[in-house]
XYZ file of C-alpha atoms in Angstrom:
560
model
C 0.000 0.000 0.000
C 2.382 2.645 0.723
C 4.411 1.816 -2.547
C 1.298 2.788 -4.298
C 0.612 5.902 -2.684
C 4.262 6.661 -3.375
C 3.786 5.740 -6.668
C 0.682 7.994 -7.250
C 2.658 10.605 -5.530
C 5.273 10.902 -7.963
C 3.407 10.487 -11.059
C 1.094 13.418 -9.779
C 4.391 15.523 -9.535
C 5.327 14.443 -13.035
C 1.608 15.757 -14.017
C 1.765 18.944 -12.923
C 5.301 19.369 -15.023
C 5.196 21.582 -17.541
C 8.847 21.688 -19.010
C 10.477 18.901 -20.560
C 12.657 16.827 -18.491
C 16.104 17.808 -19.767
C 14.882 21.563 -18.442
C 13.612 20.093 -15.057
C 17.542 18.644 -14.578
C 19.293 21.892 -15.635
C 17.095 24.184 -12.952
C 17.617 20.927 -10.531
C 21.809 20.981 -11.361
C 21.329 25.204 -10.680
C 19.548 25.001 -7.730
C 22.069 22.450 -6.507
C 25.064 24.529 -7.464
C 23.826 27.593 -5.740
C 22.944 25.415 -2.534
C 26.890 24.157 -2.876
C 27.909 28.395 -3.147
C 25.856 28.800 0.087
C 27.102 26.048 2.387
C 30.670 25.841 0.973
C 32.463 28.106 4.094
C 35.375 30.804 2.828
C 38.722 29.414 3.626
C 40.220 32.565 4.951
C 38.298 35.593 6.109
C 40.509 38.518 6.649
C 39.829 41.309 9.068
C 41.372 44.557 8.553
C 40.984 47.246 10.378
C 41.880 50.532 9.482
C 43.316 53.235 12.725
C 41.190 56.646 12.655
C 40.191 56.090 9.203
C 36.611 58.109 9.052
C 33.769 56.998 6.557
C 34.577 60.182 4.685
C 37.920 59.591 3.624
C 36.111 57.255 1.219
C 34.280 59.576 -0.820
C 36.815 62.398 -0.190
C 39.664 60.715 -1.916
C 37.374 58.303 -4.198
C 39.065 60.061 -7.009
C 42.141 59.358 -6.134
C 41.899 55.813 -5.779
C 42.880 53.071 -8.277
C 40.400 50.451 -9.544
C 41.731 47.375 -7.487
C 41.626 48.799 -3.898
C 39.134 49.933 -2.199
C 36.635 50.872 -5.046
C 37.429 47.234 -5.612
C 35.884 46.275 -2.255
C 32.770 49.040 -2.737
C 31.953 48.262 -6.175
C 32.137 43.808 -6.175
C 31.244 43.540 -2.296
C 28.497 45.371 0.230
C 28.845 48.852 1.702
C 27.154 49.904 4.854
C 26.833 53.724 4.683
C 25.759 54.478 8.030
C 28.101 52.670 10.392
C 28.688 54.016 13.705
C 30.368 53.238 17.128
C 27.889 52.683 19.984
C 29.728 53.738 22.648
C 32.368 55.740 24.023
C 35.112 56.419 24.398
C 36.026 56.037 20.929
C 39.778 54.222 21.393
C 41.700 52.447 19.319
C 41.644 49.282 22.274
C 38.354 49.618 22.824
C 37.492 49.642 19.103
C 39.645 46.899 18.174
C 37.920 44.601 20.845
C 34.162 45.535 20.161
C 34.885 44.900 16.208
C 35.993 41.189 16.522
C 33.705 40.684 20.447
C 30.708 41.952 18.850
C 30.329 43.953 22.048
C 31.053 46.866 23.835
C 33.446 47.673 26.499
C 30.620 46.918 29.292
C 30.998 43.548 28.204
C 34.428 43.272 26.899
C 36.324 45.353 29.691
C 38.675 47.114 27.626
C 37.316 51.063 28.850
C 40.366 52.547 26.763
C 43.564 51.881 25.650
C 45.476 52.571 29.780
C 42.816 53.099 32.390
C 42.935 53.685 36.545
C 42.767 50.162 38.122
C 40.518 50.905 41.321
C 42.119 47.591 43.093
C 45.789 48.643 42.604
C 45.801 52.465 42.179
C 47.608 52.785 39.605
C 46.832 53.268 35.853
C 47.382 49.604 33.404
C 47.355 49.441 29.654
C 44.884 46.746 28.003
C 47.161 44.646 27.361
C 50.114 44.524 29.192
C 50.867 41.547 30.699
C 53.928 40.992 33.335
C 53.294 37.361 33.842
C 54.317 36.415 30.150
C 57.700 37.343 28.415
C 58.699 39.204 25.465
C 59.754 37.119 22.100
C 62.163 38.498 19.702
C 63.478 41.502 22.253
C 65.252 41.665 25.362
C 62.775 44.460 27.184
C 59.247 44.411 28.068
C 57.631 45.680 24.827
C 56.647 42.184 24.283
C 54.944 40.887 27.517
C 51.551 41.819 26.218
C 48.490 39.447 25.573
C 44.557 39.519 25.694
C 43.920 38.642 29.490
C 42.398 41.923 30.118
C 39.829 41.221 27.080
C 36.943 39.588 29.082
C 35.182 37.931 26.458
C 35.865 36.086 23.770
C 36.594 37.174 19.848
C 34.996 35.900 16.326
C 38.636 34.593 16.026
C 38.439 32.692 19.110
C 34.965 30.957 18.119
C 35.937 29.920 14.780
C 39.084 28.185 17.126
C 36.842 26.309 19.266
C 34.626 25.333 16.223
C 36.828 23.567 14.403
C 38.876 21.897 17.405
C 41.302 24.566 16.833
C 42.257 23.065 13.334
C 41.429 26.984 11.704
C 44.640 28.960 12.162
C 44.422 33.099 13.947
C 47.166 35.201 13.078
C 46.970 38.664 14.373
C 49.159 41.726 12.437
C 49.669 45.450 13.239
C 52.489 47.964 14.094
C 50.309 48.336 17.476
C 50.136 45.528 20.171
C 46.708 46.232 20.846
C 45.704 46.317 17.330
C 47.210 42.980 16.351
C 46.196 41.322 20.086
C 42.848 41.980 20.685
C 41.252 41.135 17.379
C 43.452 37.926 17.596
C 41.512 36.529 20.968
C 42.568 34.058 23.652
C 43.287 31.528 21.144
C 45.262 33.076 18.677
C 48.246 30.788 17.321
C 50.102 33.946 17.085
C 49.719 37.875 17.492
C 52.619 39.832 16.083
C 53.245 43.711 16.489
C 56.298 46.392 15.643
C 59.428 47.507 17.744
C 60.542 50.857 16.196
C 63.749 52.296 17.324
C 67.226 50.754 17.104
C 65.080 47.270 15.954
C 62.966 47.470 13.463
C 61.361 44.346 13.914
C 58.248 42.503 14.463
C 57.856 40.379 17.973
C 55.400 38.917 20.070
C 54.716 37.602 23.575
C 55.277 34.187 25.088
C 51.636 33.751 25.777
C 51.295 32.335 22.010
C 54.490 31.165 21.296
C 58.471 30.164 23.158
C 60.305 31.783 20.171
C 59.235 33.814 16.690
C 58.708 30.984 14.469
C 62.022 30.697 11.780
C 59.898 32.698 8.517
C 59.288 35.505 11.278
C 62.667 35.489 11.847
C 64.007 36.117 8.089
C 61.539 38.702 7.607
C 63.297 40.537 10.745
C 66.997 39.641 8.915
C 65.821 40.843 5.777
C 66.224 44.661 6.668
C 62.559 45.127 5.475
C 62.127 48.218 7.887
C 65.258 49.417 6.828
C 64.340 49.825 3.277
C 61.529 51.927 4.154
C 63.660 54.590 5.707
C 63.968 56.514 2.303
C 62.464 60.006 0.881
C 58.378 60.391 1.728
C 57.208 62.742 -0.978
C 53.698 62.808 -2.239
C 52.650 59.737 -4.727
C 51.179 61.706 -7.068
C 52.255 65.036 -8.183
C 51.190 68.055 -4.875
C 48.846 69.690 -6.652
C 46.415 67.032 -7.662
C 45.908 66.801 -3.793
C 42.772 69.017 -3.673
C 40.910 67.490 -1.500
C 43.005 68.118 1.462
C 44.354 71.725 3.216
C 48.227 73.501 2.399
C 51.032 71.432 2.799
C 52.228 73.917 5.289
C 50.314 74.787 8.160
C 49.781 75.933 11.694
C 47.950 73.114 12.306
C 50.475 70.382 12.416
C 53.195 69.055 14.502
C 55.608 67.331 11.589
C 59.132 65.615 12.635
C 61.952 67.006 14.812
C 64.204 68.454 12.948
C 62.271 69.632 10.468
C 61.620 73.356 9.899
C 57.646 73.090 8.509
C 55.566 69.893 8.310
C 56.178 69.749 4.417
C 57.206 67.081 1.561
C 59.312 65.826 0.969
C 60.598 64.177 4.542
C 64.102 62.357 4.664
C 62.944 59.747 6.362
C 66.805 57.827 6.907
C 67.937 61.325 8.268
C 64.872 62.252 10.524
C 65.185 58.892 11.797
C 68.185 59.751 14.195
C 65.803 62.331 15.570
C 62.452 60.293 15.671
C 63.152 57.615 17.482
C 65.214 55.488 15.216
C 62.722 52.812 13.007
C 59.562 54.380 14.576
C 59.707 57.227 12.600
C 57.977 54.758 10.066
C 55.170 54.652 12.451
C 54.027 58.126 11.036
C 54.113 57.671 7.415
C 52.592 55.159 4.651
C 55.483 52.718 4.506
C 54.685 51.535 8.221
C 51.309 50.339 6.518
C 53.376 48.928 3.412
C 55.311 47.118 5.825
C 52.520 46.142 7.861
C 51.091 44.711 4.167
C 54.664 43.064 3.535
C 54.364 41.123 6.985
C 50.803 40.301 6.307
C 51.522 38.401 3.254
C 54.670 36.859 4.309
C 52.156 35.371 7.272
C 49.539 34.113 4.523
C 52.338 32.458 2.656
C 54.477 31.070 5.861
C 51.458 29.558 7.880
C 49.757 28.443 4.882
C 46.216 30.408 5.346
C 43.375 29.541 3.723
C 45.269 25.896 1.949
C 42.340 23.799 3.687
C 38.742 23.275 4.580
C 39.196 24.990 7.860
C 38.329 28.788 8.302
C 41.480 30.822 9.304
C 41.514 34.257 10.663
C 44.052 36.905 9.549
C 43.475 39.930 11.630
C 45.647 42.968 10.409
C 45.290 46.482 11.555
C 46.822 49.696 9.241
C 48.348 51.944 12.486
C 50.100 54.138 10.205
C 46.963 56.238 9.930
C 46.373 56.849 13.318
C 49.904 58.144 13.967
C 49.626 60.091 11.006
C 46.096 61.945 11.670
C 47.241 62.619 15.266
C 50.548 64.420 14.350
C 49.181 66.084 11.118
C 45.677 66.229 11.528
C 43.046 65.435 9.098
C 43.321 67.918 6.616
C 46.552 67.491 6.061
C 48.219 66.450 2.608
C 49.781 63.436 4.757
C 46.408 61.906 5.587
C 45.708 61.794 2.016
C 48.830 60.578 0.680
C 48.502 58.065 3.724
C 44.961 56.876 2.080
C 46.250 56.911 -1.381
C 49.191 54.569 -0.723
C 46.641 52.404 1.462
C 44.585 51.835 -1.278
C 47.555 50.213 -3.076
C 48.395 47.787 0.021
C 44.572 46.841 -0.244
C 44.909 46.185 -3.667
C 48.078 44.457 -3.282
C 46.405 42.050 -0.621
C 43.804 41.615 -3.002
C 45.627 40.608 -5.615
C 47.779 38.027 -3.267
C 44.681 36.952 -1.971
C 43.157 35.829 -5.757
C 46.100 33.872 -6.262
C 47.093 31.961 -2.762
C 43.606 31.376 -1.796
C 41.727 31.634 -4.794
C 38.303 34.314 -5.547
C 35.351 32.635 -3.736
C 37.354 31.621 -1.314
C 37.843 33.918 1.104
C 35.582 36.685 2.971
C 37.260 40.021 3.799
C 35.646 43.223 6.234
C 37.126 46.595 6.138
C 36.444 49.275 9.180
C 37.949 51.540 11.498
C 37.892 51.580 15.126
C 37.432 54.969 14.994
C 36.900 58.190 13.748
C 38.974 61.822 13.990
C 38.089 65.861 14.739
C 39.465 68.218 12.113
C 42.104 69.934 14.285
C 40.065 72.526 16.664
C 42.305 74.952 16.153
C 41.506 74.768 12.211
C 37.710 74.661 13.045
C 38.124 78.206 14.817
C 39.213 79.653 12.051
C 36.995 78.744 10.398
C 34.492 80.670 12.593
C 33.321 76.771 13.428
C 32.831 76.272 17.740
C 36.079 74.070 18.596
C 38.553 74.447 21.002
C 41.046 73.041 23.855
C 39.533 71.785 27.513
C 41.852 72.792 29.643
C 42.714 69.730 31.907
C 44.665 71.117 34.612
C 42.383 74.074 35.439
C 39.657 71.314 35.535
C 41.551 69.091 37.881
C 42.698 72.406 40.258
C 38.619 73.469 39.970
C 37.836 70.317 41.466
C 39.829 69.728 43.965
C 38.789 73.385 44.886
C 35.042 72.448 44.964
C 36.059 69.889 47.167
C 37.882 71.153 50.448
C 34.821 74.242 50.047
C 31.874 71.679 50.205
C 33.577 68.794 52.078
C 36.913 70.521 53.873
C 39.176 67.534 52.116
C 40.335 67.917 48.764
C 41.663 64.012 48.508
C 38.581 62.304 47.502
C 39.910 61.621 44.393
C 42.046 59.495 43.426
C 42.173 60.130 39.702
C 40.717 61.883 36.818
C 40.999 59.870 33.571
C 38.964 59.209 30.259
C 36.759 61.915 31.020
C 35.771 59.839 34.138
C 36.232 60.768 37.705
C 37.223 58.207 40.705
C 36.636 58.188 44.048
C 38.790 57.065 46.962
C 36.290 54.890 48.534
C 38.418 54.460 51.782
C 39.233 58.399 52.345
C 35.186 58.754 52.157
C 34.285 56.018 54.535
C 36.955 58.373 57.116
C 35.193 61.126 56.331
C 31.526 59.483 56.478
C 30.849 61.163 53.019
C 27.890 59.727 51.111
C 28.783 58.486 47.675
C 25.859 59.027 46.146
C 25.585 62.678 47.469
C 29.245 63.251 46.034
C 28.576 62.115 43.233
C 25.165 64.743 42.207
C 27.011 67.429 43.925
C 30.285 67.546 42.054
C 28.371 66.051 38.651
C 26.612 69.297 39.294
C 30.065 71.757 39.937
C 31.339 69.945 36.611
C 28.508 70.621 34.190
C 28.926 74.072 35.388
C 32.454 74.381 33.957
C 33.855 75.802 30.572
C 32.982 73.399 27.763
C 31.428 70.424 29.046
C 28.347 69.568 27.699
C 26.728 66.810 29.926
C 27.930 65.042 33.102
C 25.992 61.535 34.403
C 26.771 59.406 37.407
C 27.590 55.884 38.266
C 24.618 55.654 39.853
C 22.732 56.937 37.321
C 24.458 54.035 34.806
C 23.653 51.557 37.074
C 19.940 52.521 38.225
C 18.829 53.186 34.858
C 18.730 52.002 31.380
C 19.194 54.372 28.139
C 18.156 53.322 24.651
C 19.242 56.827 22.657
C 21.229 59.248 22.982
C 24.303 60.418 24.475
C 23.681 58.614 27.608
C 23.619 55.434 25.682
C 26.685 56.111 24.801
C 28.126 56.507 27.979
C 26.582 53.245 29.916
C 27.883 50.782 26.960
C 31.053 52.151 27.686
C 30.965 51.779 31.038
C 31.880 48.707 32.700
C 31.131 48.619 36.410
C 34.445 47.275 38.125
C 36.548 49.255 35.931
C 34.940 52.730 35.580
C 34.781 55.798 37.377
C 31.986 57.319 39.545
C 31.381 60.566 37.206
C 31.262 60.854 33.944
C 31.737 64.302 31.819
C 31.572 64.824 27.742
C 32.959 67.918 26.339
C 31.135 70.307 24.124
C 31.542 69.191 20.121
C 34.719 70.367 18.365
C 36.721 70.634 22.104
C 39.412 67.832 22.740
C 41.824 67.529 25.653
C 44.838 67.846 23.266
C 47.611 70.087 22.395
C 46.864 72.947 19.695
C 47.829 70.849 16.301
C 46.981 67.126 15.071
C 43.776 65.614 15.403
C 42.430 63.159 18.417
C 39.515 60.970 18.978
C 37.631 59.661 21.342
C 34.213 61.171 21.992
C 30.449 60.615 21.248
C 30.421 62.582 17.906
C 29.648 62.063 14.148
C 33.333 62.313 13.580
C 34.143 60.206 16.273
C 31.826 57.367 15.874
C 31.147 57.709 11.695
C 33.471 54.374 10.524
C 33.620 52.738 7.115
C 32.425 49.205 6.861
C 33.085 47.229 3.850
C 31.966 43.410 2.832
C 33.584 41.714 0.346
C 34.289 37.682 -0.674
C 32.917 34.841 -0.321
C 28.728 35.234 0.320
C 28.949 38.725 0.491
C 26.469 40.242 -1.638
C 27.105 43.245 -4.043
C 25.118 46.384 -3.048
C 24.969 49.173 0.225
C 22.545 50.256 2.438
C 21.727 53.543 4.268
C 20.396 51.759 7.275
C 22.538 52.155 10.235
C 25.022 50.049 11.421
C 26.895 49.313 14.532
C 30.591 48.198 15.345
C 29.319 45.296 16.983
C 26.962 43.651 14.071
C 30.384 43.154 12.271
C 31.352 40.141 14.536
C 27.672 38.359 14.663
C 27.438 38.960 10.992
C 30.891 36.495 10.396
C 30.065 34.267 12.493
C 26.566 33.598 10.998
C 28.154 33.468 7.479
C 30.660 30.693 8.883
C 27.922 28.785 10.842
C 29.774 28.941 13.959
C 29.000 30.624 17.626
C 28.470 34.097 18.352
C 31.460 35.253 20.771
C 30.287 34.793 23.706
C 29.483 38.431 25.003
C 28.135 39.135 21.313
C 24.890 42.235 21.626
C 25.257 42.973 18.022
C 22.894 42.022 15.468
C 22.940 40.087 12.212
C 23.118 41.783 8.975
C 21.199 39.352 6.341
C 21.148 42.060 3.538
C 25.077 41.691 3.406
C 24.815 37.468 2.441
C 24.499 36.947 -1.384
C 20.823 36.165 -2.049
C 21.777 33.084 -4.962
């Protein structure tokens, strides 16, 4: 009986046909093939992460950018328009974290890149790590690793998936920037001593000695050979779209006269700190690109059926923005040259790994403010917060209201922290301190809006500044009062540009699909820093990390 009634079944499918049966098999073979593009995982995805780069950089120098870089990326993969940090402060450690956590610091725990530490009273940087030791140099510039990063990393999950058969190398001039996106987990995590070294290193929490390829690339004098003339890569003038080559408004090398090109980079060096001199021009990012592929080649990424992870970050950018601001003819040569390293990783990438078979993101992990300086003259409200005045003012408000001025122990981050112990002598309520001198600092010069730890922890903010402020704000590591200064005002000196607050400029990042299913298009809806890491790890099938309050973007997957 049921063979006839399977019988019936199929002949009743056959009836309703109505294309012949060669057709029928070539739409069955399609749909099959597109099934097989859908489930077959990229071998490599590659994270990069750009330092200070701002969305607008890419429609500001769009012009000036070659076909196989990053108008490669916008034009074959998926844009999202409207891609913003949710949170401050607006670090680069914090920003590296919440891209690959899919968090924000109240979950991960990295507040900013050195915070106060409330249990030892004394200020720690997010990664530093005296328990390990350095690898490939005799000081402590390499005893750094992730155990300050409290959650896990996309990195780390795609580890644990596949019984830690998928590979996570971790690349940047910074620690922090090749670290933190690398996870717990990472097989390796190298970074860049300047100075008298020139070399990459890392920590003995991955590894007991640089592996032999790392090794040659350090012998091969690589650094070296970017200590050489930096003059503009395209002829001065066609740099429009950026301010004079000499201005007030930058801080340019020691022993230079004005902040102009070209910049002998071999004799500068001497005064610049030896090798890191490279740090603040394009060749540390060609050199971070050089490194990069020498990885991808040496530890054989993306050769199997196991998702690796390379995680590179582009530093150069950062250095560059903050000493010549982000106007400056630098910046854009710095973007111009970029887009070459992109397209030069592209390229690699086509060829070692193959197109279709690997997923790449682009972003930033943060923004810039035109200098403030620059924005004055331009009749435009900016301006300098003058720190030390603040921190006298306080401690004035204090022995007035309370007859001690120690009740704090440090002012940091734009957060305020209490000496618990001096209050509990004093029998000062903390809650009372708290509204009274959130009150005395909303009152001073160019701070726009104050909140308190209680506050944060009582009550819950969807929009807004406020928002802002509690998903930065992690309770153990935090301070009790919280200030933001007015838009266009920094706590910097008068030239460069700085990050770091609540702002369009600040929180406005670039972030770019591309690869394996990745979908061609862009949207204007908004974004968030921490969809990137959900979105990856739906696209590989595997676990959110663990702390993950980002959301899925489906319009990025390719629809076939």
């Amino acid at each position: 009986m049921k063979k006839l009634i399977f019988l019936v079944s199929v002949l009743f499918v056959f009836s309703q046909c109505k294309t012949p049966v060669a057709v029928e098999k070539k739409q069955e073979n399609k749909i099959q093939d597109s099934l097989i593009v859908v489930a077959k995982k990229p071998k490599l995805v590659v994270g990069i992460v750009v330092d200070q780069m701002r969305y607008d950089y890419l429609t500001r120098f769009w012009d000036n950018f070659g076909d196989d870089g990053f108008k490669r990326l916008v034009e074959e993969g998926f844009t999202c328009r409207n891609n913003h940090f949710n949170y401050v402060p607006t670090y680069t450690g914090p920003g590296h974290a919440s891209v690959y956590s899919g968090t924000t610091p109240v979950g991960h725990g990295i507040i900013s890149n050195t915070w106060f530490d409330k249990k030892i009273n004394k200020s720690v940087y997010c990664t530093e790590d005296n328990s390990v030791k350095s690898i490939g140099i005799a000081n402590e510039a390499g005893q750094m690793s992730p155990k300050r990063m409290m959650t896990t990393s996309i990195a780390d999950q795609n580890r644990l998936h596949t019984q830690f058969k998928g590979k996570t190398i971790g690349v940047a001039l910074k620690d922090r920037g090749a670290i933190l996106p690398a996870g717990h987990t990472a097989n390796a995590a190298y970074w860049f001593y300047g100075k008298d070294q020139g070399k990459f290193i890392s920590s003995s929490f991955y590894q007991k000695e640089l592996p032999v390829w790392v090794q040659q690339f350090n012998a091969s004098e690589k650094a070296d050979s970017y200590l050489k003339n930096w003059n503009t890569l395209n002829p001065i003038e066609r740099y429009t779209e950026s301010g004079q080559d000499v201005s007030r408004y930058e801080f340019g090398f020691i022993g230079e006269e004005t902040p102009s090109f070209p910049y002998d980079l071999k004799k500068l060096s001497n005064e610049n700190s030896g090798f890191d001199i490279l740090k603040t021009t394009p060749f540390g990012n060609n050199l971070t690109t050089d490194f990069a592929l020498t990885a991808l080649e040496e530890e054989n990424l993306g050769a199997d059926d196991f998702t690796d992870f390379l995680c590179i970050s582009y530093s150069s950018t950062d250095y560059i923005g903050h000493n010549f601001g982000v106007n400056s003819k630098e910046v854009q040569d710095a973007y111009i040259r970029l887009d070459q390293d992109i397209s030069r990783l592209l390229s690699t990438l086509d060829k070692k790994v193959g197109k279709g078979n690997y997923t790449l993101f682009l972003t930033s992990d943060h923004g810039a403010v035109q200098v403030p300086s620059f924005l004055a003259d331009q009749k435009i409200p900016a301006g300098y917060f003058d720190v030390e005045a603040f921190q006298k003012a306080v401690t004035s408000f204090l022995g007035k209201e309370y007859g001690v001025t120690d009740l704090v122990k440090n002012i940091s981050n734009n957060q305020v922290f209490f000496d618990y112990e001096r209050l509990a002598e004093e029998n000062i309520n903390r809650t009372d301190l708290e509204k009274n001198l959130a009150h005395f600092i909303l009152n001073f010069s160019h701070v726009s809006k104050t909140i308190t730890r209680s506050a944060l922890k009582e009550s819950e903010f969807s929009t807004g500044t406020f928002s802002l402020i509690q998903k930065g704000f992690h309770q153990k590591r935090s301070g009790d009062v919280v200030f933001m200064l007015d838009p266009g005002y920094i706590i910097y000196p008068e030239k460069g540009s700085t990050h770091g607050s609540a702002l369009n400029y600040d929180t406005h990042a670039p972030l770019l699909f591309f690869g394996n299913g990745i979908e061609q298009g862009e949207t204007y809806q908004k974004t968030e820093i921490t969809d990137i890491a959900p979105t990856i790890s739906a696209l590989l099938g595997i676990a959110f990390p663990n702390g993950a309050t980002g959301n899925v973007l489906p319009f990025v997957f390719k629809k076939d």
